[in-house]
Amino acid sequence: QSTGLSKSLRNIGLSGFSMAQIENILSVAVIKPFAIQAMFNPFSSNAETIKFCQSHDLLLIAMSPLDYQNSKGKLLSDIVVTEIARNHSASPAQTLLAWAIQSQTLPVVQTLNTDHIKENIMLSDLKLSEK
């Protein structure tokens, strides 16, 4: 029976924990976490993390899907990313976000630029090939 804070919680997420720590939390949690937030982009993706999330029915929230380790936008100008974007008539940002979504994650981006917001919304029809 739910009491106190657990009565009002609908979903909780974890960030900054190792997989071993998350397994420990899952083994004792009264309220099972809904999501894990982790760095996720083509240069820092982790197949083990995705498999772990899938096997525990957790949503992987992709942190920094357009950048990696303070690269100051290098991912957006990466030659492979820009080539894939060009082949799909998309921007590099749309390409990276589509990749994250197709990798079964929820990418989280931050911008106040309305053009970037509109561009991010327009990616719903973008499907990348397996190549």
XYZ file of N, CA and C in Angstrom:
393
model
N 0.848 -1.179 0.000
C 0.000 0.000 0.000
C 0.891 1.238 0.000
N 0.522 2.214 -0.824
C 1.298 3.444 -0.944
C 1.000 4.374 0.221
N 2.062 4.953 0.759
C 1.908 5.920 1.830
C 2.818 7.103 1.574
N 2.513 8.226 2.192
C 3.376 9.399 2.116
C 3.655 9.838 0.692
N 4.918 10.084 0.416
C 5.345 10.593 -0.888
C 4.991 9.635 -2.023
N 5.052 8.335 -1.771
C 4.786 7.377 -2.838
C 3.351 7.441 -3.345
N 2.433 8.008 -2.571
C 1.050 8.149 -3.026
C 0.937 9.177 -4.152
N 1.797 10.191 -4.134
C 1.682 11.262 -5.121
C 2.633 11.102 -6.300
N 3.557 10.166 -6.233
C 4.497 9.960 -7.334
C 3.867 9.154 -8.453
N 4.112 9.589 -9.682
C 3.656 8.811 -10.833
C 4.840 8.134 -11.501
N 5.936 8.864 -11.681
C 7.129 8.318 -12.321
C 8.365 8.924 -11.676
N 9.398 8.105 -11.570
C 10.677 8.631 -11.125
C 11.745 8.200 -12.120
N 12.812 8.964 -12.175
C 13.916 8.652 -13.064
C 15.221 8.722 -12.313
N 16.230 8.129 -12.911
C 17.558 8.096 -12.310
C 18.569 8.717 -13.259
N 19.565 9.362 -12.694
C 20.640 9.945 -13.489
C 21.909 9.908 -12.648
N 23.020 9.540 -13.278
C 24.300 9.553 -12.585
C 24.606 8.296 -11.798
N 23.873 7.236 -12.030
C 24.113 5.969 -11.336
C 24.760 4.969 -12.284
N 25.573 4.090 -11.750
C 26.140 3.000 -12.548
C 25.060 1.939 -12.752
N 25.277 1.018 -13.681
C 24.308 -0.053 -13.907
C 24.175 -0.921 -12.654
N 25.283 -1.156 -11.956
C 25.220 -1.954 -10.726
C 24.370 -1.246 -9.670
N 24.531 0.056 -9.540
C 23.725 0.809 -8.582
C 22.249 0.776 -8.963
N 21.973 0.893 -10.258
C 20.581 0.854 -10.719
C 19.970 -0.512 -10.440
N 20.736 -1.579 -10.668
C 20.237 -2.924 -10.353
C 19.900 -3.048 -8.868
N 20.749 -2.486 -8.012
C 20.473 -2.505 -6.567
C 19.200 -1.737 -6.256
N 19.039 -0.573 -6.878
C 17.830 0.236 -6.656
C 16.598 -0.536 -7.117
N 16.670 -1.143 -8.291
C 15.528 -1.892 -8.816
C 15.149 -3.062 -7.903
N 16.135 -3.648 -7.255
C 15.855 -4.816 -6.414
C 15.121 -4.462 -5.124
N 15.189 -3.194 -4.710
C 14.537 -2.811 -3.452
C 13.486 -1.713 -3.610
N 13.333 -1.185 -4.792
C 12.448 -0.039 -5.006
C 10.982 -0.396 -4.774
N 10.315 0.435 -4.005
C 8.876 0.312 -3.833
C 8.201 0.835 -5.095
N 8.714 1.937 -5.617
C 8.252 2.492 -6.888
C 9.376 2.292 -7.880
N 9.108 1.501 -8.890
C 10.135 1.197 -9.884
C 10.429 2.446 -10.718
N 11.711 2.767 -10.919
C 12.041 3.897 -11.799
C 11.470 3.675 -13.205
N 11.069 4.756 -13.810
C 10.489 4.739 -15.152
C 11.568 4.957 -16.212
N 12.601 5.754 -15.860
C 13.582 6.167 -16.856
C 14.964 6.330 -16.247
N 15.946 6.221 -17.138
C 17.340 6.492 -16.799
C 17.831 7.555 -17.769
N 18.491 8.564 -17.240
C 19.074 9.603 -18.086
C 20.568 9.333 -18.192
N 21.068 9.287 -19.440
C 22.487 9.018 -19.657
C 22.950 9.708 -20.933
N 24.239 9.980 -20.992
C 24.845 10.538 -22.198
C 24.607 9.554 -23.336
N 24.081 10.047 -24.457
C 23.787 9.145 -25.568
C 23.814 9.919 -26.872
N 24.759 9.591 -27.721
C 24.868 10.102 -29.087
C 25.767 9.134 -29.841
N 25.954 9.290 -31.144
C 26.743 8.296 -31.883
C 28.164 8.082 -31.360
N 28.717 9.048 -30.657
C 30.072 8.897 -30.149
C 30.124 8.404 -28.708
N 29.002 8.357 -28.053
C 28.996 7.882 -26.670
C 27.832 6.939 -26.398
N 27.313 6.322 -27.433
C 26.206 5.381 -27.212
C 26.766 4.104 -26.598
N 25.921 3.416 -25.902
C 26.356 2.229 -25.202
C 25.285 1.160 -25.381
N 25.582 0.176 -26.227
C 24.618 -0.894 -26.496
C 24.234 -1.621 -25.216
N 25.172 -1.738 -24.276
C 24.893 -2.397 -23.004
C 23.824 -1.634 -22.210
N 23.905 -0.317 -22.245
C 22.918 0.502 -21.534
C 21.539 0.331 -22.154
N 21.472 0.330 -23.485
C 20.182 0.141 -24.163
C 19.602 -1.226 -23.816
N 20.412 -2.274 -23.881
C 19.924 -3.619 -23.550
C 19.453 -3.693 -22.099
N 20.209 -3.057 -21.204
C 19.824 -3.039 -19.795
C 18.461 -2.380 -19.630
N 18.287 -1.211 -20.254
C 17.010 -0.494 -20.147
C 15.870 -1.322 -20.719
N 16.091 -1.934 -21.875
C 15.048 -2.748 -22.489
C 14.699 -3.949 -21.608
N 15.708 -4.589 -21.039
C 15.442 -5.783 -20.230
C 14.737 -5.443 -18.919
N 14.854 -4.191 -18.474
C 14.197 -3.777 -17.231
C 13.010 -2.845 -17.489
N 12.604 -2.761 -18.746
C 11.469 -1.919 -19.138
C 11.631 -0.472 -18.650
N 12.822 0.083 -18.913
C 13.137 1.462 -18.547
C 13.314 2.301 -19.806
N 12.861 3.514 -19.765
C 13.078 4.447 -20.863
C 14.470 5.050 -20.706
N 15.243 5.073 -21.792
C 16.551 5.727 -21.772
C 16.372 7.145 -22.300
N 16.612 8.119 -21.447
C 16.543 9.520 -21.841
C 17.933 9.921 -22.296
N 18.036 10.265 -23.578
C 19.331 10.566 -24.193
C 19.754 11.990 -23.869
N 20.728 12.102 -22.997
C 21.277 13.399 -22.629
C 22.391 13.744 -23.628
N 22.438 14.992 -24.043
C 23.457 15.484 -24.986
C 23.444 14.742 -26.326
N 22.265 14.604 -26.943
C 22.219 13.877 -28.219
C 22.872 14.632 -29.383
N 23.125 15.926 -29.211
C 23.727 16.718 -30.288
C 25.180 17.079 -30.023
N 25.708 16.618 -28.940
C 27.066 17.002 -28.565
C 27.659 15.901 -27.696
N 28.944 15.928 -27.515
C 29.557 14.953 -26.631
C 30.733 15.573 -25.898
N 30.775 15.331 -24.621
C 31.859 15.761 -23.748
C 32.397 17.153 -24.070
N 31.501 18.125 -24.081
C 31.880 19.524 -24.312
C 32.659 19.726 -25.611
N 32.220 19.075 -26.666
C 32.927 19.167 -27.953
C 32.635 20.457 -28.689
N 31.772 21.279 -28.131
C 31.427 22.579 -28.710
C 30.905 22.451 -30.149
N 29.977 21.529 -30.347
C 29.297 21.403 -31.627
C 30.005 20.568 -32.675
N 31.089 19.919 -32.336
C 31.820 19.126 -33.336
C 30.973 18.009 -33.918
N 30.068 17.474 -33.137
C 29.208 16.401 -33.623
C 28.319 16.892 -34.757
N 27.850 18.131 -34.662
C 26.992 18.701 -35.709
C 27.751 18.942 -37.009
N 29.065 19.044 -36.933
C 29.858 19.262 -38.146
C 30.679 18.032 -38.532
N 30.449 16.915 -37.852
C 31.160 15.676 -38.169
C 30.866 15.278 -39.609
N 31.885 14.846 -40.336
C 31.740 14.553 -41.767
C 30.719 13.438 -42.039
N 30.688 12.420 -41.209
C 29.724 11.325 -41.400
C 28.309 11.820 -41.127
N 28.137 12.566 -40.054
C 26.817 13.103 -39.700
C 26.310 14.033 -40.800
N 27.157 14.930 -41.282
C 26.715 15.874 -42.314
C 26.418 15.167 -43.636
N 27.143 14.112 -43.937
C 26.881 13.342 -45.165
C 25.534 12.615 -45.074
N 25.272 11.999 -43.948
C 23.984 11.324 -43.752
C 22.851 12.347 -43.817
N 23.060 13.482 -43.190
C 22.045 14.545 -43.214
C 21.765 14.984 -44.647
N 22.813 15.202 -45.408
C 22.647 15.631 -46.803
C 21.886 14.572 -47.602
N 22.209 13.306 -47.401
C 21.529 12.216 -48.121
C 20.055 12.096 -47.761
N 19.672 12.624 -46.615
C 18.266 12.561 -46.181
C 17.574 13.921 -46.246
N 18.230 14.897 -46.865
C 17.686 16.262 -46.959
C 17.263 16.777 -45.581
N 18.153 16.586 -44.636
C 17.880 16.987 -43.257
C 19.080 17.746 -42.709
N 18.882 18.391 -41.582
C 19.994 19.060 -40.917
C 20.763 18.028 -40.080
N 22.002 18.315 -39.734
C 22.726 17.405 -38.837
C 21.991 17.192 -37.506
N 21.405 18.232 -36.960
C 20.663 18.088 -35.699
C 19.483 17.132 -35.871
N 18.726 17.296 -36.949
C 17.600 16.391 -37.199
C 18.088 14.953 -37.355
N 19.206 14.781 -38.016
C 19.771 13.455 -38.236
C 20.167 12.806 -36.909
N 20.824 13.553 -36.052
C 21.235 13.023 -34.752
C 20.034 12.696 -33.870
N 19.025 13.551 -33.905
C 17.828 13.293 -33.108
C 17.065 12.079 -33.645
N 16.979 11.956 -34.966
C 16.320 10.793 -35.556
C 17.064 9.514 -35.173
N 18.398 9.570 -35.197
C 19.204 8.416 -34.802
C 18.905 8.022 -33.353
N 18.822 9.009 -32.474
C 18.539 8.731 -31.064
C 17.154 8.106 -30.899
N 16.167 8.638 -31.600
C 14.810 8.102 -31.518
C 14.759 6.685 -32.071
N 15.399 6.465 -33.215
C 15.421 5.134 -33.813
C 16.228 4.148 -32.976
N 17.042 4.644 -32.068
C 17.783 3.796 -31.133
C 16.958 3.524 -29.879
N 15.681 3.867 -29.925
C 14.712 3.644 -28.850
C 15.061 4.421 -27.582
N 15.475 5.679 -27.774
C 15.709 6.569 -26.642
C 14.835 7.799 -26.809
N 14.753 8.586 -25.771
C 14.058 9.863 -25.815
C 15.116 10.959 -25.729
N 15.455 11.571 -26.857
C 16.483 12.611 -26.809
C 15.950 13.892 -26.178
N 16.782 14.522 -25.371
C 16.420 15.779 -24.727
C 17.395 16.843 -25.198
N 16.838 17.886 -25.785
C 17.668 18.994 -26.259
C 17.235 20.274 -25.552
N 18.134 21.216 -25.537
C 17.834 22.491 -24.895
C 18.172 23.609 -25.863
N 17.192 24.451 -26.147
C 17.422 25.611 -26.993
C 16.346 26.651 -26.730
N 16.732 27.879 -26.880
C 15.767 28.978 -26.841
C 15.537 29.531 -28.237
N 16.290 29.005 -29.196
C 16.211 29.454 -30.579
C 14.964 28.852 -31.230
N 14.012 29.689 -31.611
C 12.748 29.184 -32.174
C 12.961 28.437 -33.491
N 13.946 28.819 -34.278
C 14.236 28.085 -35.519
C 14.696 26.667 -35.204
N 15.518 26.507 -34.175
C 15.973 25.169 -33.783
C 14.812 24.341 -33.246
N 13.937 24.959 -32.496
C 12.766 24.251 -31.959
C 11.904 23.744 -33.110
N 11.629 24.610 -34.094
C 10.823 24.206 -35.250
C 11.507 23.089 -36.026
N 12.820 23.196 -36.210
C 13.585 22.176 -36.932
C 13.513 20.835 -36.210
N 13.624 20.865 -34.893
C 13.562 19.628 -34.113
C 12.198 18.966 -34.233
N 11.150 19.759 -34.271
C 9.795 19.221 -34.390
C 9.579 18.587 -35.763
N 10.223 19.124 -36.783
C 10.020 18.661 -38.155
C 10.678 17.314 -38.450
N 11.316 16.681 -37.508
C 12.023 15.452 -37.807
C 11.159 14.206 -37.739
N 9.891 14.346 -37.455
C 9.035 13.173 -37.242
C 8.973 12.238 -38.453
N 9.154 12.745 -39.652
C 9.095 11.894 -40.838
C 10.449 11.345 -41.257
N 11.518 11.722 -40.587
C 12.862 11.322 -40.977
C 13.150 9.912 -40.486
N 13.427 9.023 -41.421
C 13.785 7.642 -41.103
C 15.155 7.368 -41.693
N 16.102 7.022 -40.858
C 17.458 6.725 -41.305
C 17.569 5.255 -41.654
N 18.408 4.951 -42.633
C 18.630 3.547 -42.989
C 19.561 2.914 -41.958
N 19.658 1.607 -41.970
C 20.495 0.891 -41.015
C 21.993 1.103 -41.266
N 22.353 1.561 -42.430
C 23.770 1.769 -42.761
C 24.355 2.715 -41.840
